[in-house]
PDB file of C-alpha atoms in Angstrom:
ATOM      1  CA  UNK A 602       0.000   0.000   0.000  1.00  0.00           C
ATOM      2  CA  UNK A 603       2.528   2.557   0.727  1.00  0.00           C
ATOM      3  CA  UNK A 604       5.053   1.659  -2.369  1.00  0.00           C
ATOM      4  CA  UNK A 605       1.337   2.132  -3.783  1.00  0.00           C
ATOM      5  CA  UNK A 606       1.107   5.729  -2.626  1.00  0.00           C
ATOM      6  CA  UNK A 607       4.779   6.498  -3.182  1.00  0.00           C
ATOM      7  CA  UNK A 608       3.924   5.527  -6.792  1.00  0.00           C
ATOM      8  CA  UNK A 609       1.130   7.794  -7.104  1.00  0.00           C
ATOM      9  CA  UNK A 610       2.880  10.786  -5.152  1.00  0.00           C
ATOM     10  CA  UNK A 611       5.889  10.395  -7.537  1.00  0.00           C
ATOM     11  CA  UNK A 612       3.486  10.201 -10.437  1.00  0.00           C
ATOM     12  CA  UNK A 613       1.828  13.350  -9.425  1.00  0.00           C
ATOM     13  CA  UNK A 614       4.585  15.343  -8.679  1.00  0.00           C
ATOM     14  CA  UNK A 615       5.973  14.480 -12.122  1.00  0.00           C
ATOM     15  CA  UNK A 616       3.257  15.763 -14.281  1.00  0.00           C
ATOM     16  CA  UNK A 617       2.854  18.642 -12.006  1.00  0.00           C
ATOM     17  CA  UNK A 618       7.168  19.693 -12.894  1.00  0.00           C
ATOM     18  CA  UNK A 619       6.091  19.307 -16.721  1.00  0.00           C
ATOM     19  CA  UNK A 620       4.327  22.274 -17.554  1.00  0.00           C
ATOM     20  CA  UNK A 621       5.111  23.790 -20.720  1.00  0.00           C
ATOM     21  CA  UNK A 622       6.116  27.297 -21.351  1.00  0.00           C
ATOM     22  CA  UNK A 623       3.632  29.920 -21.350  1.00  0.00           C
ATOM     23  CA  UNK A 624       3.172  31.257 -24.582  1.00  0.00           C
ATOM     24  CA  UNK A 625       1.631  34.872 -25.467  1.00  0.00           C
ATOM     25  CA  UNK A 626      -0.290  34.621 -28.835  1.00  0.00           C
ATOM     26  CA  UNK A 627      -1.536  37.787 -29.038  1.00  0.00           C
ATOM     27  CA  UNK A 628      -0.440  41.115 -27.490  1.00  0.00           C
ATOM     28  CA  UNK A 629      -0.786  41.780 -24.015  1.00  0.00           C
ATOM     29  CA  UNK A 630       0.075  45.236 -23.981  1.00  0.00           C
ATOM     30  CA  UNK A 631      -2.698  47.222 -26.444  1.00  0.00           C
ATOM     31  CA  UNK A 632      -1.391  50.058 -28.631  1.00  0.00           C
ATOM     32  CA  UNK A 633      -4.902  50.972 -29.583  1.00  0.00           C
ATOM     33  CA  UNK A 634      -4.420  53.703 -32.114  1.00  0.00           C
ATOM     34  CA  UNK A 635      -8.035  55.337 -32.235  1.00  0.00           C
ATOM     35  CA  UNK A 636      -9.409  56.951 -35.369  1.00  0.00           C
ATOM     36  CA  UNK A 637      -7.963  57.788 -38.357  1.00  0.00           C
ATOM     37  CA  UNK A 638      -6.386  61.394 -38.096  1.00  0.00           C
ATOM     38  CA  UNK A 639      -3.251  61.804 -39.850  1.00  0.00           C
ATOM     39  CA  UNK A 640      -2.868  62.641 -43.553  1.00  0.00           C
ATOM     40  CA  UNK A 641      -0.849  60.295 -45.798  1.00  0.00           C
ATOM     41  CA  UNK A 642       2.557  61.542 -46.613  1.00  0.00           C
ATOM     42  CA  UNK A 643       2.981  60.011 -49.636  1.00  0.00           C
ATOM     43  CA  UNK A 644       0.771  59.452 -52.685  1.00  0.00           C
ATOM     44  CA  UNK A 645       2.351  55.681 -53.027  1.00  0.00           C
ATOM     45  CA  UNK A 646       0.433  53.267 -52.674  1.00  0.00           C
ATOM     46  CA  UNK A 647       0.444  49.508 -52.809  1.00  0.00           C
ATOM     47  CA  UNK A 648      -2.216  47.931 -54.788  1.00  0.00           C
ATOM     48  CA  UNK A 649      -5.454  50.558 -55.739  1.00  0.00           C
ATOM     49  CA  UNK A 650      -4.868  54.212 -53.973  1.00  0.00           C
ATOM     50  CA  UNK A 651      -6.855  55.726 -50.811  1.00  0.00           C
ATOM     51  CA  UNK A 652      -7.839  58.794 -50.050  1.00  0.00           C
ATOM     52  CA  UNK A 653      -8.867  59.867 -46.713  1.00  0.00           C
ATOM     53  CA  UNK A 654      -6.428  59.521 -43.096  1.00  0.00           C
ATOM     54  CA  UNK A 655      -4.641  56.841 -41.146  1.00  0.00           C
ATOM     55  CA  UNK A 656      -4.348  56.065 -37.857  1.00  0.00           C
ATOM     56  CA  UNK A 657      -1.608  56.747 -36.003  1.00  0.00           C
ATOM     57  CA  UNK A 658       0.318  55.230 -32.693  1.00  0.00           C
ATOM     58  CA  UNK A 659      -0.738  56.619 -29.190  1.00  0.00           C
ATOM     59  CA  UNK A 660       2.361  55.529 -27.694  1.00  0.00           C
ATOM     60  CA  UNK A 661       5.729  54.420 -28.360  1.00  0.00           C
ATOM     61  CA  UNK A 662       5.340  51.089 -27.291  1.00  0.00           C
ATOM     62  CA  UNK A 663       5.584  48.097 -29.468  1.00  0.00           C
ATOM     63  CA  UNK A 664       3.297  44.983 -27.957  1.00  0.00           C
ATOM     64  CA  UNK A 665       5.177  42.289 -29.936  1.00  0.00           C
ATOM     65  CA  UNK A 666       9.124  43.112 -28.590  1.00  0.00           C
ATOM     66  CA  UNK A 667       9.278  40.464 -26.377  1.00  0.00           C
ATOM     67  CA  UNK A 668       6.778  37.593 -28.508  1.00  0.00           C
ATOM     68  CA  UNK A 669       9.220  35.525 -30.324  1.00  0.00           C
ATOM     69  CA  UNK A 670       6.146  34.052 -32.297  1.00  0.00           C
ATOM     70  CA  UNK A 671       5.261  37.871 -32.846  1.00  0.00           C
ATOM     71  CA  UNK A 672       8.308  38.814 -34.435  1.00  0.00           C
ATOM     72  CA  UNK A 673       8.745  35.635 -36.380  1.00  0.00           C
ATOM     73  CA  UNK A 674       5.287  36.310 -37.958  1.00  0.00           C
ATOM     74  CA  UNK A 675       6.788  40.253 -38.931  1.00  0.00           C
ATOM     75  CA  UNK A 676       9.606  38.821 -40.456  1.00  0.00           C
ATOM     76  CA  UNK A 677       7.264  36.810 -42.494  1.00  0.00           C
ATOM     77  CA  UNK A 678       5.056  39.191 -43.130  1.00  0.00           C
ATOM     78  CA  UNK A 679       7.946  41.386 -44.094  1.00  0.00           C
ATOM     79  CA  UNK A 680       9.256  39.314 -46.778  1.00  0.00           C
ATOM     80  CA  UNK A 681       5.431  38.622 -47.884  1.00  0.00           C
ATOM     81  CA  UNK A 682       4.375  42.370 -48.418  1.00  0.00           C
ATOM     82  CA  UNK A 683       7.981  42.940 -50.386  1.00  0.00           C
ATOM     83  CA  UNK A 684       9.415  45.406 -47.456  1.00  0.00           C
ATOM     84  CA  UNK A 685      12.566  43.483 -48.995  1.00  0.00           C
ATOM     85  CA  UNK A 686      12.091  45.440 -52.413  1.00  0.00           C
ATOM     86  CA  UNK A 687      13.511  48.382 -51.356  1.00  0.00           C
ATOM     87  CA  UNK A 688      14.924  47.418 -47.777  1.00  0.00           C
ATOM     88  CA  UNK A 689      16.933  43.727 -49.135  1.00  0.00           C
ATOM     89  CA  UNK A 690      17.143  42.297 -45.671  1.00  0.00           C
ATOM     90  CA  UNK A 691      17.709  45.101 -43.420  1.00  0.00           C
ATOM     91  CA  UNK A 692      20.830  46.267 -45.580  1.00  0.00           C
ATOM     92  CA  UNK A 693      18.862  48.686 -47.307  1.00  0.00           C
ATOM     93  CA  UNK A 694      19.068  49.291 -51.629  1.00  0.00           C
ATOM     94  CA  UNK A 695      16.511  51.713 -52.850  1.00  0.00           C
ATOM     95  CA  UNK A 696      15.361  52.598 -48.965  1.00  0.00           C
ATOM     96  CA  UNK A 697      17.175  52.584 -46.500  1.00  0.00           C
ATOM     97  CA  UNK A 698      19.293  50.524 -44.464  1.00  0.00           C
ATOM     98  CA  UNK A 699      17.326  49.025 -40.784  1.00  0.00           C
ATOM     99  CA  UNK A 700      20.337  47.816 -39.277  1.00  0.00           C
ATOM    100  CA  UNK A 701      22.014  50.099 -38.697  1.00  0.00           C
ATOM    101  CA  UNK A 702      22.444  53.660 -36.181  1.00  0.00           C
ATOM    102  CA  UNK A 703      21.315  55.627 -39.129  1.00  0.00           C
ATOM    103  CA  UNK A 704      17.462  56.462 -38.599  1.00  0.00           C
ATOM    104  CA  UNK A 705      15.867  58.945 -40.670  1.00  0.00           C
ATOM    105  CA  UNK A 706      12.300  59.688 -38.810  1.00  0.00           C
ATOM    106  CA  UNK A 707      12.983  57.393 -35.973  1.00  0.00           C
ATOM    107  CA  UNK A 708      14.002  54.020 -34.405  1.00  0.00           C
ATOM    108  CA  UNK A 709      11.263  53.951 -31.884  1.00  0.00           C
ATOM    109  CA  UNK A 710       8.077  52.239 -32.345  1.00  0.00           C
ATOM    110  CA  UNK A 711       5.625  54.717 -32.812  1.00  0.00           C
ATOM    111  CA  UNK A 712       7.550  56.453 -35.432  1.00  0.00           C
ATOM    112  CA  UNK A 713       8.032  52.928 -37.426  1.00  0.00           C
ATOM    113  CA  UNK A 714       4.536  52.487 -36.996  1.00  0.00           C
ATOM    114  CA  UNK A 715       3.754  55.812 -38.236  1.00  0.00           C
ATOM    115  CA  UNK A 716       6.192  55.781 -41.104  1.00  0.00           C
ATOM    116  CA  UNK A 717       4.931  52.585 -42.277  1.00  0.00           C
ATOM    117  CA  UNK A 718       0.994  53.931 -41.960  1.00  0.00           C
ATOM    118  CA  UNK A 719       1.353  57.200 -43.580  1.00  0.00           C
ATOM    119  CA  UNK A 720       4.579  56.654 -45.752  1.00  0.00           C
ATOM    120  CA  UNK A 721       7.197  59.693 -46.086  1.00  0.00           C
ATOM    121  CA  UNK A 722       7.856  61.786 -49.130  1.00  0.00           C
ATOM    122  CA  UNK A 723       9.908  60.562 -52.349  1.00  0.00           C
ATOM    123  CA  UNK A 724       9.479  56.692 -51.389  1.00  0.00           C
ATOM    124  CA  UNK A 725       7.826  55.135 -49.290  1.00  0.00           C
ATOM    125  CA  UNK A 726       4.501  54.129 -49.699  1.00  0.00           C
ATOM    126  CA  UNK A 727       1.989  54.909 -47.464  1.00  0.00           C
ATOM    127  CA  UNK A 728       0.503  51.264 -46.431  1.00  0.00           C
ATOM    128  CA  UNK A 729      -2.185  52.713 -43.941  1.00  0.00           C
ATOM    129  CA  UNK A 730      -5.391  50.722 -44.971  1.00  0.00           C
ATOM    130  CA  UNK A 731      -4.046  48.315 -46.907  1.00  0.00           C
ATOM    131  CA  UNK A 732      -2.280  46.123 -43.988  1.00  0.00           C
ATOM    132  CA  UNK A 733      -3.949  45.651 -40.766  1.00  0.00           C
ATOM    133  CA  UNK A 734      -2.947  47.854 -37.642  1.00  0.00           C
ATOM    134  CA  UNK A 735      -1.855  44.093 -35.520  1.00  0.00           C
ATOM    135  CA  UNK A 736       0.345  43.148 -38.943  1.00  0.00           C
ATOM    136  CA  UNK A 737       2.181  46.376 -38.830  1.00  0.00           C
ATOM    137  CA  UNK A 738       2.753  46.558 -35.246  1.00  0.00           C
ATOM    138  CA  UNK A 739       4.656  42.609 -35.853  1.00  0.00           C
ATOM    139  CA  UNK A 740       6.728  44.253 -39.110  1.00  0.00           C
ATOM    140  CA  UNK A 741       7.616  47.220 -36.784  1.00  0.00           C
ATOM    141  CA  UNK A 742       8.819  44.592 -33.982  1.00  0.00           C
ATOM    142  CA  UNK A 743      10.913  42.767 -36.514  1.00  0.00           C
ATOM    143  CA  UNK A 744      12.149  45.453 -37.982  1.00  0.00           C
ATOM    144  CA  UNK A 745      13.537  46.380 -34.737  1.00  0.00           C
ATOM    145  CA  UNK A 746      14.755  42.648 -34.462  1.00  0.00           C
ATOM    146  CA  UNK A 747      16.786  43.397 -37.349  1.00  0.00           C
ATOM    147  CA  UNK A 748      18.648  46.484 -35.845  1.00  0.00           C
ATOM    148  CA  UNK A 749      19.046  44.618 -32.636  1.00  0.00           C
ATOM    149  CA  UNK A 750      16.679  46.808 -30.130  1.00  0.00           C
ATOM    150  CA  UNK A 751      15.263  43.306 -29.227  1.00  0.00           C
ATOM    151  CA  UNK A 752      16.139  40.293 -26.628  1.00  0.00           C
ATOM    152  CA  UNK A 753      18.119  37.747 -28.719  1.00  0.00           C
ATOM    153  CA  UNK A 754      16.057  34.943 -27.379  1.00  0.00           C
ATOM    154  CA  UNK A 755      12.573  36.190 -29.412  1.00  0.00           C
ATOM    155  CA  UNK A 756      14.903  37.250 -32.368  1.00  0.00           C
ATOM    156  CA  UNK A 757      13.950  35.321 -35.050  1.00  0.00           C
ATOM    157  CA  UNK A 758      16.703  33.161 -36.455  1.00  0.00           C
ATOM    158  CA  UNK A 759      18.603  34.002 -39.889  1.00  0.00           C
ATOM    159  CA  UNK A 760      17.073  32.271 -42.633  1.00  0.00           C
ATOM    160  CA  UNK A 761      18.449  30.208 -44.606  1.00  0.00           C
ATOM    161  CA  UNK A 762      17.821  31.444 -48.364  1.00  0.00           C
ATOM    162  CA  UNK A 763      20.164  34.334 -47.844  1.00  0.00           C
ATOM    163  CA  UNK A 764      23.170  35.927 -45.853  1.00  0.00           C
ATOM    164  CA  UNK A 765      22.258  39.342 -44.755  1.00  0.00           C
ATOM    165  CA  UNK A 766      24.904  39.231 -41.934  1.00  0.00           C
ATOM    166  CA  UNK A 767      24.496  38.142 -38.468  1.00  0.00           C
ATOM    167  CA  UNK A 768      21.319  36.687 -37.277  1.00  0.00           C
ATOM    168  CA  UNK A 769      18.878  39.244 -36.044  1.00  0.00           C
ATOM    169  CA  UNK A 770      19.157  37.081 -32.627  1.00  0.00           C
ATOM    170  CA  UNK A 771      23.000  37.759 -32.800  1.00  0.00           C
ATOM    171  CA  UNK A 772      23.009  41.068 -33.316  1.00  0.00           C
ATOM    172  CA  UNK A 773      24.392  43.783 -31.060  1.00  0.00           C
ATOM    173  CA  UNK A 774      21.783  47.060 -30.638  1.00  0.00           C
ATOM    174  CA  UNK A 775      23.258  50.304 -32.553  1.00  0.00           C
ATOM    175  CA  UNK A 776      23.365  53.139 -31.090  1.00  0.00           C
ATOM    176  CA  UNK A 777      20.265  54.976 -32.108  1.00  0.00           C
ATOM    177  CA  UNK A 778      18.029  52.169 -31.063  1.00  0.00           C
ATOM    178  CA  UNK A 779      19.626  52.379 -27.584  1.00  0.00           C
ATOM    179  CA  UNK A 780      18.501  56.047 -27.328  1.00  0.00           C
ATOM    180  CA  UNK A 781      15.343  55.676 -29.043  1.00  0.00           C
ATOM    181  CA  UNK A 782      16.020  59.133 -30.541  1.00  0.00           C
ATOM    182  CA  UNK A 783      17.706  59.702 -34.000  1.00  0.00           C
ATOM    183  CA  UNK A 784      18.610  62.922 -35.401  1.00  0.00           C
ATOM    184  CA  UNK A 785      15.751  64.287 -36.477  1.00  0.00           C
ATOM    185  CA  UNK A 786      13.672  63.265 -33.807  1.00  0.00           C
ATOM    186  CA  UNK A 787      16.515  65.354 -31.545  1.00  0.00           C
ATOM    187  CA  UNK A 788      16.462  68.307 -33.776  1.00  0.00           C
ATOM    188  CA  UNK A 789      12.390  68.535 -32.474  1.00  0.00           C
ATOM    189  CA  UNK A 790      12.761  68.363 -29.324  1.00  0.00           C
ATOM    190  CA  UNK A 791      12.142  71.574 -27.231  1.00  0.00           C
ATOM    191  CA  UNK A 792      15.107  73.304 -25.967  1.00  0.00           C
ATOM    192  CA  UNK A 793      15.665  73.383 -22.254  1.00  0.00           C
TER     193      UNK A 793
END
């Protein structure tokens, strides 16, 4: 009876010690970005034009930097929506590069989010309503996997089709991501 109830005990305390990581499917943190009020800043578009606003982020806070699953879906949806066109894989060609310290309008989430949603002038398109708000905010967390402004254990692997450099998971932050301010976001702020 008792090697009985060891048996069960040891059984029990077994299945209890295997429970599987918890994994976050969709974001905990909202970035809800309320109604469209923001004019597009470039007259590219993907696929038929719009006319009319897009929304913009509230805050600078991305919801998917810390889902591995998250980011891995943005780097898929990054190579499925062409970002790679004018981007190649981070390194930049026709736009520019995303891995490096050199940020035009921003490193931070909102203004990724924001470029991506209303577009900016001689380039890139404006993709406001034609990708939904939760697919852009997983592109803007890759892309930030790509400069390194991410953990390296929810940085998606390097794939395997090409060599872009290092792994975004290997990748050491630049310095604009560590400030969250590039040059022109500096040149805005008020003087003190």
């Amino acid at each position: 009876m008792r090697a009985r109830l060891a048996w069960l005990l040891l059984a029990a305390s077994a299945l209890a010690a295997c429970e599987r990581e918890e994994r976050h499917f969709a974001a905990e943190v909202q970035n809800a970005t309320g109604g469209a009020t923001a004019v597009r800043r470039s007259s590219n578009q993907p696929a038929m034009a719009q006319s009319g606003l897009v929304k913009l982020a509230e805050k600078s806070i991305s919801m998917y930097d810390d889902n591995a699953f998250a980011i891995s879906e943005g780097k898929r949806l990054y190579r499925w929506y062409n970002c790679s066109g004018c981007h190649a894989n981070g390194g930049g060609g026709i736009g520019p590069a995303l891995m490096d310290s050199q940020w035009i309008y921003g490193s931070d989430p909102q203004s990724l989010f924001n470029t991506v949603m209303q577009g900016r002038p001689n380039g890139m398109p404006s993709f406001g309503g034609h990708i939904p708000e939760d697919q852009v905010w997983k592109i803007v967390a890759y892309v930030r996997s790509m400069g390194g402004a991410v953990r390296s254990d929810v940085a998606p692997a390097r794939s395997d089709s090409l060599y872009p450099g290092k792994p975004e998971n290997f990748r050491s932050p630049q310095p604009a991501i560590q400030k969250g301010l590039s040059e022109s976001e500096q040149s805005l702020r008020p003087l003190q």
